[in-house]
Short mmCIF file of N, CA and C in Angstrom, two decimals:
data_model
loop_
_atom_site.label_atom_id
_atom_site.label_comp_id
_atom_site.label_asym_id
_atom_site.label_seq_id
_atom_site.Cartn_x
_atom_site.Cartn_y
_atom_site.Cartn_z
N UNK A 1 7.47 12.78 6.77
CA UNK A 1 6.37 12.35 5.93
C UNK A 1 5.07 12.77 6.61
N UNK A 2 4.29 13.67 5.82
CA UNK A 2 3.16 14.09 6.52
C UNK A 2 2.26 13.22 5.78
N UNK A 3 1.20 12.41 7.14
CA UNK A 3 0.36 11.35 6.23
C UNK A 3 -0.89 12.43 6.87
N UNK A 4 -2.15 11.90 6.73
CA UNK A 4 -3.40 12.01 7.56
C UNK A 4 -4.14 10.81 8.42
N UNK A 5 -3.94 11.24 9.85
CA UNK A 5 -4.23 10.28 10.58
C UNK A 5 -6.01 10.77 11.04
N UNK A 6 -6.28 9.52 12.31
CA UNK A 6 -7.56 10.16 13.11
C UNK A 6 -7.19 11.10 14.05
N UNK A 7 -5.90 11.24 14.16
CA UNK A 7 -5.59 12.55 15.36
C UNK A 7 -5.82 13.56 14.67
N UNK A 8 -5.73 14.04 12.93
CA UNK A 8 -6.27 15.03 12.38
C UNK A 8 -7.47 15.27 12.12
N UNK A 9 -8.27 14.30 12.15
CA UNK A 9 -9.78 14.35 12.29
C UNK A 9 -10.03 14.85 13.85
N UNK A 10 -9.42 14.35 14.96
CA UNK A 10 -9.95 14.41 15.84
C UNK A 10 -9.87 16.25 16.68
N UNK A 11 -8.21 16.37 15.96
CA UNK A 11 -8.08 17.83 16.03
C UNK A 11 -9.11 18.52 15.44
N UNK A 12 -9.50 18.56 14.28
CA UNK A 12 -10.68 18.77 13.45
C UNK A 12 -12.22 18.87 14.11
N UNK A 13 -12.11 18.75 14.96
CA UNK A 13 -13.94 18.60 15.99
C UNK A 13 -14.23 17.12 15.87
N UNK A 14 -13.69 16.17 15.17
CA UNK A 14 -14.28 15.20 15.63
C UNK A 14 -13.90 13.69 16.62
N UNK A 15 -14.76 14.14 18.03
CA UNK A 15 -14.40 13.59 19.18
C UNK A 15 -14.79 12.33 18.90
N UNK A 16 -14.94 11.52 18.07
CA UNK A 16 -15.33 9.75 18.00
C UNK A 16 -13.77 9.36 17.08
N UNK A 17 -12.66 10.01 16.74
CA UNK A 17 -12.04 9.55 15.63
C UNK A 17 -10.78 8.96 16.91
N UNK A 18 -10.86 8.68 18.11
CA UNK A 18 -9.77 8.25 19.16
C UNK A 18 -10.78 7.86 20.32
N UNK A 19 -9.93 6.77 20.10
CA UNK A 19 -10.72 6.17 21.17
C UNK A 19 -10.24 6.24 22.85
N UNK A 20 -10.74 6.40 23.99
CA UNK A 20 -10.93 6.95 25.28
C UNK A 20 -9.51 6.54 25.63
N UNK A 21 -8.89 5.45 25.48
CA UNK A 21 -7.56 5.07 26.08
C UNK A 21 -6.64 6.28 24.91
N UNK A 22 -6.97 6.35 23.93
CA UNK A 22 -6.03 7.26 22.90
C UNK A 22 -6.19 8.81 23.66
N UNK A 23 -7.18 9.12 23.77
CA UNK A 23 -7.91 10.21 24.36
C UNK A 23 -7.23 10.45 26.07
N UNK A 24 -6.70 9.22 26.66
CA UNK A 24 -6.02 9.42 28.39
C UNK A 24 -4.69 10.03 27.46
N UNK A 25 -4.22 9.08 26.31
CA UNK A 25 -2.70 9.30 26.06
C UNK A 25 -2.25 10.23 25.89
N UNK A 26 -3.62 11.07 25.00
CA UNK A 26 -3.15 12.70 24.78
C UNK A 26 -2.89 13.26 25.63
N UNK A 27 -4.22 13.20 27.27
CA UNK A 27 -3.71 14.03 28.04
C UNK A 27 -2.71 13.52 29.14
N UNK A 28 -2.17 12.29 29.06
CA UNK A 28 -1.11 12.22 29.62
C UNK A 28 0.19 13.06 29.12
N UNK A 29 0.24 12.66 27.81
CA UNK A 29 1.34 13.38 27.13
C UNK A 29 1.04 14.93 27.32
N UNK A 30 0.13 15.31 26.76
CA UNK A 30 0.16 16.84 27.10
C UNK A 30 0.58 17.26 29.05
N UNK A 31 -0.11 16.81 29.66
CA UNK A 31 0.19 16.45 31.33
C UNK A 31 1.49 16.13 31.57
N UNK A 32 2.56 15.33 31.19
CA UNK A 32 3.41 14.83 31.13
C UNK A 32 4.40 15.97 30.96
N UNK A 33 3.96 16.94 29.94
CA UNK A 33 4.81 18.10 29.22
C UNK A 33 5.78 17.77 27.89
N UNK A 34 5.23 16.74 27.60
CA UNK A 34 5.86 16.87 25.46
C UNK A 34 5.56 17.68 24.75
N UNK A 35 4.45 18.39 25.40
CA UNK A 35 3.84 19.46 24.30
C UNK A 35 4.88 21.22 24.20
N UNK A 36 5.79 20.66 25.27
CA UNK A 36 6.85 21.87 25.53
C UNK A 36 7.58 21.76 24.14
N UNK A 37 7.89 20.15 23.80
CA UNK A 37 8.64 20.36 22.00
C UNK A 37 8.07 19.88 21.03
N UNK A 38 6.72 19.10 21.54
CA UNK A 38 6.00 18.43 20.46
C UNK A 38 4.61 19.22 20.51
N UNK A 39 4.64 19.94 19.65
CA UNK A 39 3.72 20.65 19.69
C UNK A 39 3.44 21.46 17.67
N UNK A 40 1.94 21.94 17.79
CA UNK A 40 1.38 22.07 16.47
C UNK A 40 0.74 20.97 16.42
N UNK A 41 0.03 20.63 14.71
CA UNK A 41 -0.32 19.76 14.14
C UNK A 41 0.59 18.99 13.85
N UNK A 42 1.60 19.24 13.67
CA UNK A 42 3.18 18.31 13.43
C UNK A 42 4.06 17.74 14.50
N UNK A 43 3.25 17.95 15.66
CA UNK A 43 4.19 17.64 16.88
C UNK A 43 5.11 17.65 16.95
N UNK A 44 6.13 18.67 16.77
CA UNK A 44 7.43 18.94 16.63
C UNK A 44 8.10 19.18 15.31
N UNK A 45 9.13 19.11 14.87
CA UNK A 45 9.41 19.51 14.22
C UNK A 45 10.12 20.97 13.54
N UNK A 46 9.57 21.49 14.65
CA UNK A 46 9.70 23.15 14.34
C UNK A 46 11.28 23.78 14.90
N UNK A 47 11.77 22.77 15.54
CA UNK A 47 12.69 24.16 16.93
C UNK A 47 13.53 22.80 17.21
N UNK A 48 15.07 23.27 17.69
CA UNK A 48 16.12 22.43 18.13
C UNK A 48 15.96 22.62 19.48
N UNK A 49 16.16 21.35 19.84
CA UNK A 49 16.88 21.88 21.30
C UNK A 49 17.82 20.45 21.98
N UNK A 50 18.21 21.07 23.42
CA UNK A 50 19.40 19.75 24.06
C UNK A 50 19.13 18.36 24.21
N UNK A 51 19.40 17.69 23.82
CA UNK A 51 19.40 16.01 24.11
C UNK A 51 19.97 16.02 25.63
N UNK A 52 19.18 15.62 26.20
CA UNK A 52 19.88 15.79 28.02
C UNK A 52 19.56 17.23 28.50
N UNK A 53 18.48 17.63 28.33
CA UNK A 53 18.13 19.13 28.86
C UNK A 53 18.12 19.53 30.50
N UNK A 54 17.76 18.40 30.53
CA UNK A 54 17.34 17.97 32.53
C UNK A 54 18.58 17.10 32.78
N UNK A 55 18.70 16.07 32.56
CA UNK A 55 19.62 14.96 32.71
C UNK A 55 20.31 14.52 31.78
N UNK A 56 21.88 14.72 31.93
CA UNK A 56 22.43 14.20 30.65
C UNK A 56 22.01 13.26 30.09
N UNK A 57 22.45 13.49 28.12
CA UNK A 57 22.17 11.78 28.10
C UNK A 57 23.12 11.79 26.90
N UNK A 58 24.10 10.23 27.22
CA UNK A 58 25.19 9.74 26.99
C UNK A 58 25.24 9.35 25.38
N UNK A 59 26.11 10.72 24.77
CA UNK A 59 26.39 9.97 23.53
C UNK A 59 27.86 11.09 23.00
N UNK A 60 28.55 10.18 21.88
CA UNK A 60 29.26 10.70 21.29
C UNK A 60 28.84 11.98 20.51
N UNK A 61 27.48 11.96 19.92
CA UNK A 61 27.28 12.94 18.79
C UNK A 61 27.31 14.21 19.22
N UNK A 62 28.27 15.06 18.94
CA UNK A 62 27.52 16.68 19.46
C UNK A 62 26.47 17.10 18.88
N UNK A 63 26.27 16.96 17.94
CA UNK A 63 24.62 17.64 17.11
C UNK A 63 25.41 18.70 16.51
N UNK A 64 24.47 19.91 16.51
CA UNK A 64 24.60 21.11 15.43
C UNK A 64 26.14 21.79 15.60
N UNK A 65 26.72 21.37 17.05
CA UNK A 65 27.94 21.87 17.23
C UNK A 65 28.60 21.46 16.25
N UNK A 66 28.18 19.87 15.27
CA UNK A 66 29.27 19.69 14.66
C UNK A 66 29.46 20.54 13.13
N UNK A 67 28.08 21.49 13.17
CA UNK A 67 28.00 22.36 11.73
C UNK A 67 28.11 23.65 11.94
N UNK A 68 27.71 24.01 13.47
CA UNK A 68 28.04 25.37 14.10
C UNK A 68 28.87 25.72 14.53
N UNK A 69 30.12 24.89 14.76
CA UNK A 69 31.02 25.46 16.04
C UNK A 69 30.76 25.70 17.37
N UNK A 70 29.25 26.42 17.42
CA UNK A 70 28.97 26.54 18.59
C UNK A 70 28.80 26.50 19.74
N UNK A 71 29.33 26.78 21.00
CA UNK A 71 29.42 25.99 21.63
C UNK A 71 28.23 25.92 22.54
N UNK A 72 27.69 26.77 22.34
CA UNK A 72 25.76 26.72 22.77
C UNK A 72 25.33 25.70 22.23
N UNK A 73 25.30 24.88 21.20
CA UNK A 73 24.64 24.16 20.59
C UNK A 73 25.38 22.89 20.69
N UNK A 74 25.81 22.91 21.07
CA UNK A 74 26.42 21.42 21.67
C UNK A 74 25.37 20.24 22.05
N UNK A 75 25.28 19.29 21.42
CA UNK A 75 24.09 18.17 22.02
C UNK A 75 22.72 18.97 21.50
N UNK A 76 22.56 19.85 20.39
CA UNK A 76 21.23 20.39 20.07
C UNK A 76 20.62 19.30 18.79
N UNK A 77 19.73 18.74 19.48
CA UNK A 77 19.41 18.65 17.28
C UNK A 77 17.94 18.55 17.16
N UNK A 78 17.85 18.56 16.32
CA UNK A 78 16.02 18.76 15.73
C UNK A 78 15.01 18.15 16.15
N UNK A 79 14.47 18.57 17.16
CA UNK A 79 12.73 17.77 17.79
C UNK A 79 12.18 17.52 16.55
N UNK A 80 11.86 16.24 16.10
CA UNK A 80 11.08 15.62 15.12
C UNK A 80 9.80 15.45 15.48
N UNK A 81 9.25 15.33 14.29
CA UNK A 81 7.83 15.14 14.51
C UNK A 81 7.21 14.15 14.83
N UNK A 82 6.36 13.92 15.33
CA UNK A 82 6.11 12.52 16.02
C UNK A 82 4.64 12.08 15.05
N UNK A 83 5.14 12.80 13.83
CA UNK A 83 3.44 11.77 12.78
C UNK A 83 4.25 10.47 12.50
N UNK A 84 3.54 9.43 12.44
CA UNK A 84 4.10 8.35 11.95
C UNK A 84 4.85 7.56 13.26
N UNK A 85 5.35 8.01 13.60
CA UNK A 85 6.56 7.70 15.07
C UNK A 85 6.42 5.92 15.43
N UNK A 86 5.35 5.78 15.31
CA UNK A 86 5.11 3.90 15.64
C UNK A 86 5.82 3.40 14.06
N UNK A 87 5.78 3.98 13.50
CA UNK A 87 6.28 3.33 12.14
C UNK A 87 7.61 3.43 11.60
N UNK A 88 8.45 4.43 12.74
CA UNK A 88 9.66 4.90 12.16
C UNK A 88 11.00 4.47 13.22
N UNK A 89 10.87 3.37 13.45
CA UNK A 89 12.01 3.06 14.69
C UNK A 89 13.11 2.53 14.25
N UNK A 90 14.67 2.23 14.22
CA UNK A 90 14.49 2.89 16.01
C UNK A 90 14.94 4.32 16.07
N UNK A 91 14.97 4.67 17.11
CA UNK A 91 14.42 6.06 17.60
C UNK A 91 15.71 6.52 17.90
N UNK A 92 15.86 7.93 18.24
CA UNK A 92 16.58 9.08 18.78
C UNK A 92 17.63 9.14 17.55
N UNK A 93 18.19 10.52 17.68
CA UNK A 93 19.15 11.02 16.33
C UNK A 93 20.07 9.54 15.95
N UNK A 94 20.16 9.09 16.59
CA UNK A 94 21.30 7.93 16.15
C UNK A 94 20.45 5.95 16.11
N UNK A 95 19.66 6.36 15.81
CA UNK A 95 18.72 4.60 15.95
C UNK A 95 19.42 3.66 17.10
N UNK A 96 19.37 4.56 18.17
CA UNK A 96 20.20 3.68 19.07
C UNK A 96 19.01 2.82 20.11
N UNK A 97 17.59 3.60 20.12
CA UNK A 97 16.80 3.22 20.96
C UNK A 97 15.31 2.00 20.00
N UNK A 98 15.39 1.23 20.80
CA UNK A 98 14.62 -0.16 19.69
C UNK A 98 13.28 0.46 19.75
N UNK A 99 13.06 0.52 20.63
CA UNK A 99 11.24 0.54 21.29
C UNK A 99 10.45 2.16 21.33
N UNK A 100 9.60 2.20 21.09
CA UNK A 100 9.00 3.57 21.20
C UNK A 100 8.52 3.84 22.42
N UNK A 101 8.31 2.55 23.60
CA UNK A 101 8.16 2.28 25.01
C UNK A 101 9.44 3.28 25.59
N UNK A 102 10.82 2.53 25.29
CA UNK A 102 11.67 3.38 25.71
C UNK A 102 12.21 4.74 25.34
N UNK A 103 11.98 4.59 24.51
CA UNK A 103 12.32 6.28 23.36
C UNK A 103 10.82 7.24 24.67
N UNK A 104 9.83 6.86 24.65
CA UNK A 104 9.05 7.43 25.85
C UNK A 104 9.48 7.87 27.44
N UNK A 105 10.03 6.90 27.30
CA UNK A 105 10.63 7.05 28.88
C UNK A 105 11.79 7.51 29.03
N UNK A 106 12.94 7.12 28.30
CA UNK A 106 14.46 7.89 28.26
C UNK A 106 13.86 9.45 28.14
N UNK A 107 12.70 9.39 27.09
CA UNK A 107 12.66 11.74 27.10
C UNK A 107 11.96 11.53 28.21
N UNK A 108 11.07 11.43 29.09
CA UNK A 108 10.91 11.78 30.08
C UNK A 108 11.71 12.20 30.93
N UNK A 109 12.22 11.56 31.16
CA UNK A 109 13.56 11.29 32.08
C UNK A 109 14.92 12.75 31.49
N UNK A 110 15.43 11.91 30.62
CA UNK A 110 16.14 13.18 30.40
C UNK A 110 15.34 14.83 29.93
N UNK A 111 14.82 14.74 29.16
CA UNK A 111 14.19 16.21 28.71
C UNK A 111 13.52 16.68 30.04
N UNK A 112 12.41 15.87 30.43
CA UNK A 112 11.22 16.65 31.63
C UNK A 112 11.75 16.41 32.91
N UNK A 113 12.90 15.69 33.25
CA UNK A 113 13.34 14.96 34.76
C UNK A 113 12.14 14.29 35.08
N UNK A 114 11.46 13.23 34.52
CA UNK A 114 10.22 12.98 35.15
C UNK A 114 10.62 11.35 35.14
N UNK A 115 10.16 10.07 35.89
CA UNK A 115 10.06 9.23 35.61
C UNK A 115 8.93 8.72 35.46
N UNK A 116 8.90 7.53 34.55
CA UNK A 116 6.91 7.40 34.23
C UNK A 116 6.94 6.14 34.62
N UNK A 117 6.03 5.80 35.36
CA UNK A 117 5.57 4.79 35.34
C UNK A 117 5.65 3.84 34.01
N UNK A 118 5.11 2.35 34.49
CA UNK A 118 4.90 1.50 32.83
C UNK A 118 3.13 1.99 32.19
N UNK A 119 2.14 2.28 33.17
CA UNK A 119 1.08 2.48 32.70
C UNK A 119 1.17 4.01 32.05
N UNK A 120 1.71 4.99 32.79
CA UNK A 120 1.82 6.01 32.17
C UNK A 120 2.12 6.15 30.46
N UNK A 121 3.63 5.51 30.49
CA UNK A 121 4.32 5.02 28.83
C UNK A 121 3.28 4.66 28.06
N UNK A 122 3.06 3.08 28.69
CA UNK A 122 1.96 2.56 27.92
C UNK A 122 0.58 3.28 27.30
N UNK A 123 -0.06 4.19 28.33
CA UNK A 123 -0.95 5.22 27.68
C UNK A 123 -0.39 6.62 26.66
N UNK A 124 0.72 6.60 26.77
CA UNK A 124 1.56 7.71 26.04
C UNK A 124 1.52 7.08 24.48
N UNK A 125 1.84 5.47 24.30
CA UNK A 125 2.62 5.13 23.61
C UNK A 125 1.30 4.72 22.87
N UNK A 126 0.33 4.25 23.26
CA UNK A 126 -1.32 4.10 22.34
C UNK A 126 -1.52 5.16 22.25
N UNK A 127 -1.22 7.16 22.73
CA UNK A 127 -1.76 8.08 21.65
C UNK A 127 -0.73 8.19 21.02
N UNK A 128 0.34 8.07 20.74
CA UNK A 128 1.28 8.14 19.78
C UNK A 128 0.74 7.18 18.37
N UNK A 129 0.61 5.85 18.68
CA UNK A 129 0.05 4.76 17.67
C UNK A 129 -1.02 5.45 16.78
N UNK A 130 -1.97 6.80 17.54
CA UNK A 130 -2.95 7.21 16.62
C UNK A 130 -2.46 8.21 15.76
N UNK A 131 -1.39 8.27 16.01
CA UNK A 131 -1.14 9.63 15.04
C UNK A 131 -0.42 9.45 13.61
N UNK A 132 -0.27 7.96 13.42
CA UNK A 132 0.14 6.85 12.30
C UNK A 132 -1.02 6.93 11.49
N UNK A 133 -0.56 7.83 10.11
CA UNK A 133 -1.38 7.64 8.51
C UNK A 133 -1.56 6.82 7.85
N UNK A 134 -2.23 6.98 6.91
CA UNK A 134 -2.22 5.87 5.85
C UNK A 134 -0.99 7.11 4.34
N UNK A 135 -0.19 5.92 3.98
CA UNK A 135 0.43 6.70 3.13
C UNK A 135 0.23 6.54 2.13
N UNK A 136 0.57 7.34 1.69
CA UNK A 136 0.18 7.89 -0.19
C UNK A 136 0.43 6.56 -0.95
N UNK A 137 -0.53 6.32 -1.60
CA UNK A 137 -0.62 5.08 -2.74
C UNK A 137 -0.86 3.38 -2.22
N UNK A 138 -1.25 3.64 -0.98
CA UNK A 138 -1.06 2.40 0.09
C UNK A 138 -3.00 2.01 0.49
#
C-alpha cells in the first residue's frame, strides 16, 4: 500500500517535515546499512534476497525454493517495503515476529551481522514510525 507520508515531503526538499530524533533514525538506518535492501522511495520492495544472509535464521519456510526448485534460492523472499511498516505487524514472511523493535534487531543481526544497541533500535524504529501515511478515504 503506497500511502504519502512526511518522509515524502521530506525527501521532497522539505527539511521541517521530520523531526531531529526522526532525522538521527534515518541516519542511523542508512549508517546501520538497511539501505543495502531498503532502498528507493519504497524502501524495498524491489529485489529478493536470503533470510539469514550473515547469520542463519531459523525457520521451516524455504521461500522461492518452494516455486523455483532452486537451490540458490533457498530461504530467498521479497524485501518489502517498509511504507506503512508501524502499521503492518507482525512482521517477517511468516508473522512470527510481534514488535517492529524486534523485527529491527533480528535484521540487524541476521542480514548486517550487526548487533544494536536498545537506543540504536529505538532511533531506527521512530524513523520507521515516519514513513506511516494517511490512507485513502481516512
Amino acid at each position: 500500500l503506497v500511502t504519502h507520508s512526511r518522509f515524502d515531503d521530506f525527501i521532497d526538499g522539505d527539511s521541517t517535515k521530520l523531526t531531529n530524533p526522526e532525522k538521527q533514525g534515518l541516519y542511523d538506518f542508512i549508517t546501520v546499512g538497511c539501505t543495502t535492501c531498503h532502498f528507493t522511495r519504497m524502501l524495498g520492495g524491489q529485489m529478493y534476497n536470503k533470510l539469514g544472509l550473515i547469520h542463519p535464521y531459523e525457520t521451516k519456510d524455504l521461500g522461492r525454493y518452494e516455486v523455483t526448485k532452486n537451490e540458490a534460492e533457498k530461504y530467498f523472499f521479497k524485501v518489502p517495503s517498509l511504507l506503512n511498516i508501524a502499521e503492518t505487524g507482525p512482521y517477517f514472511h511468516d508473522g512470527s515476529i510481534a514488535s517492529l523493535d524486534e523485527s529491527v534487531r533480528l535484521m540487524a543481526w541476521h542480514q548486517l551481522g550487526k548487533k544494536l544497541e536498545d537506543p540504536k533500535v529505538a532511533s531506527i524504529v521512530t524513523f520507521l514510525k515516519s514513513l506511516t501515511g494517511k490512507l485513502p478515504g481516512k
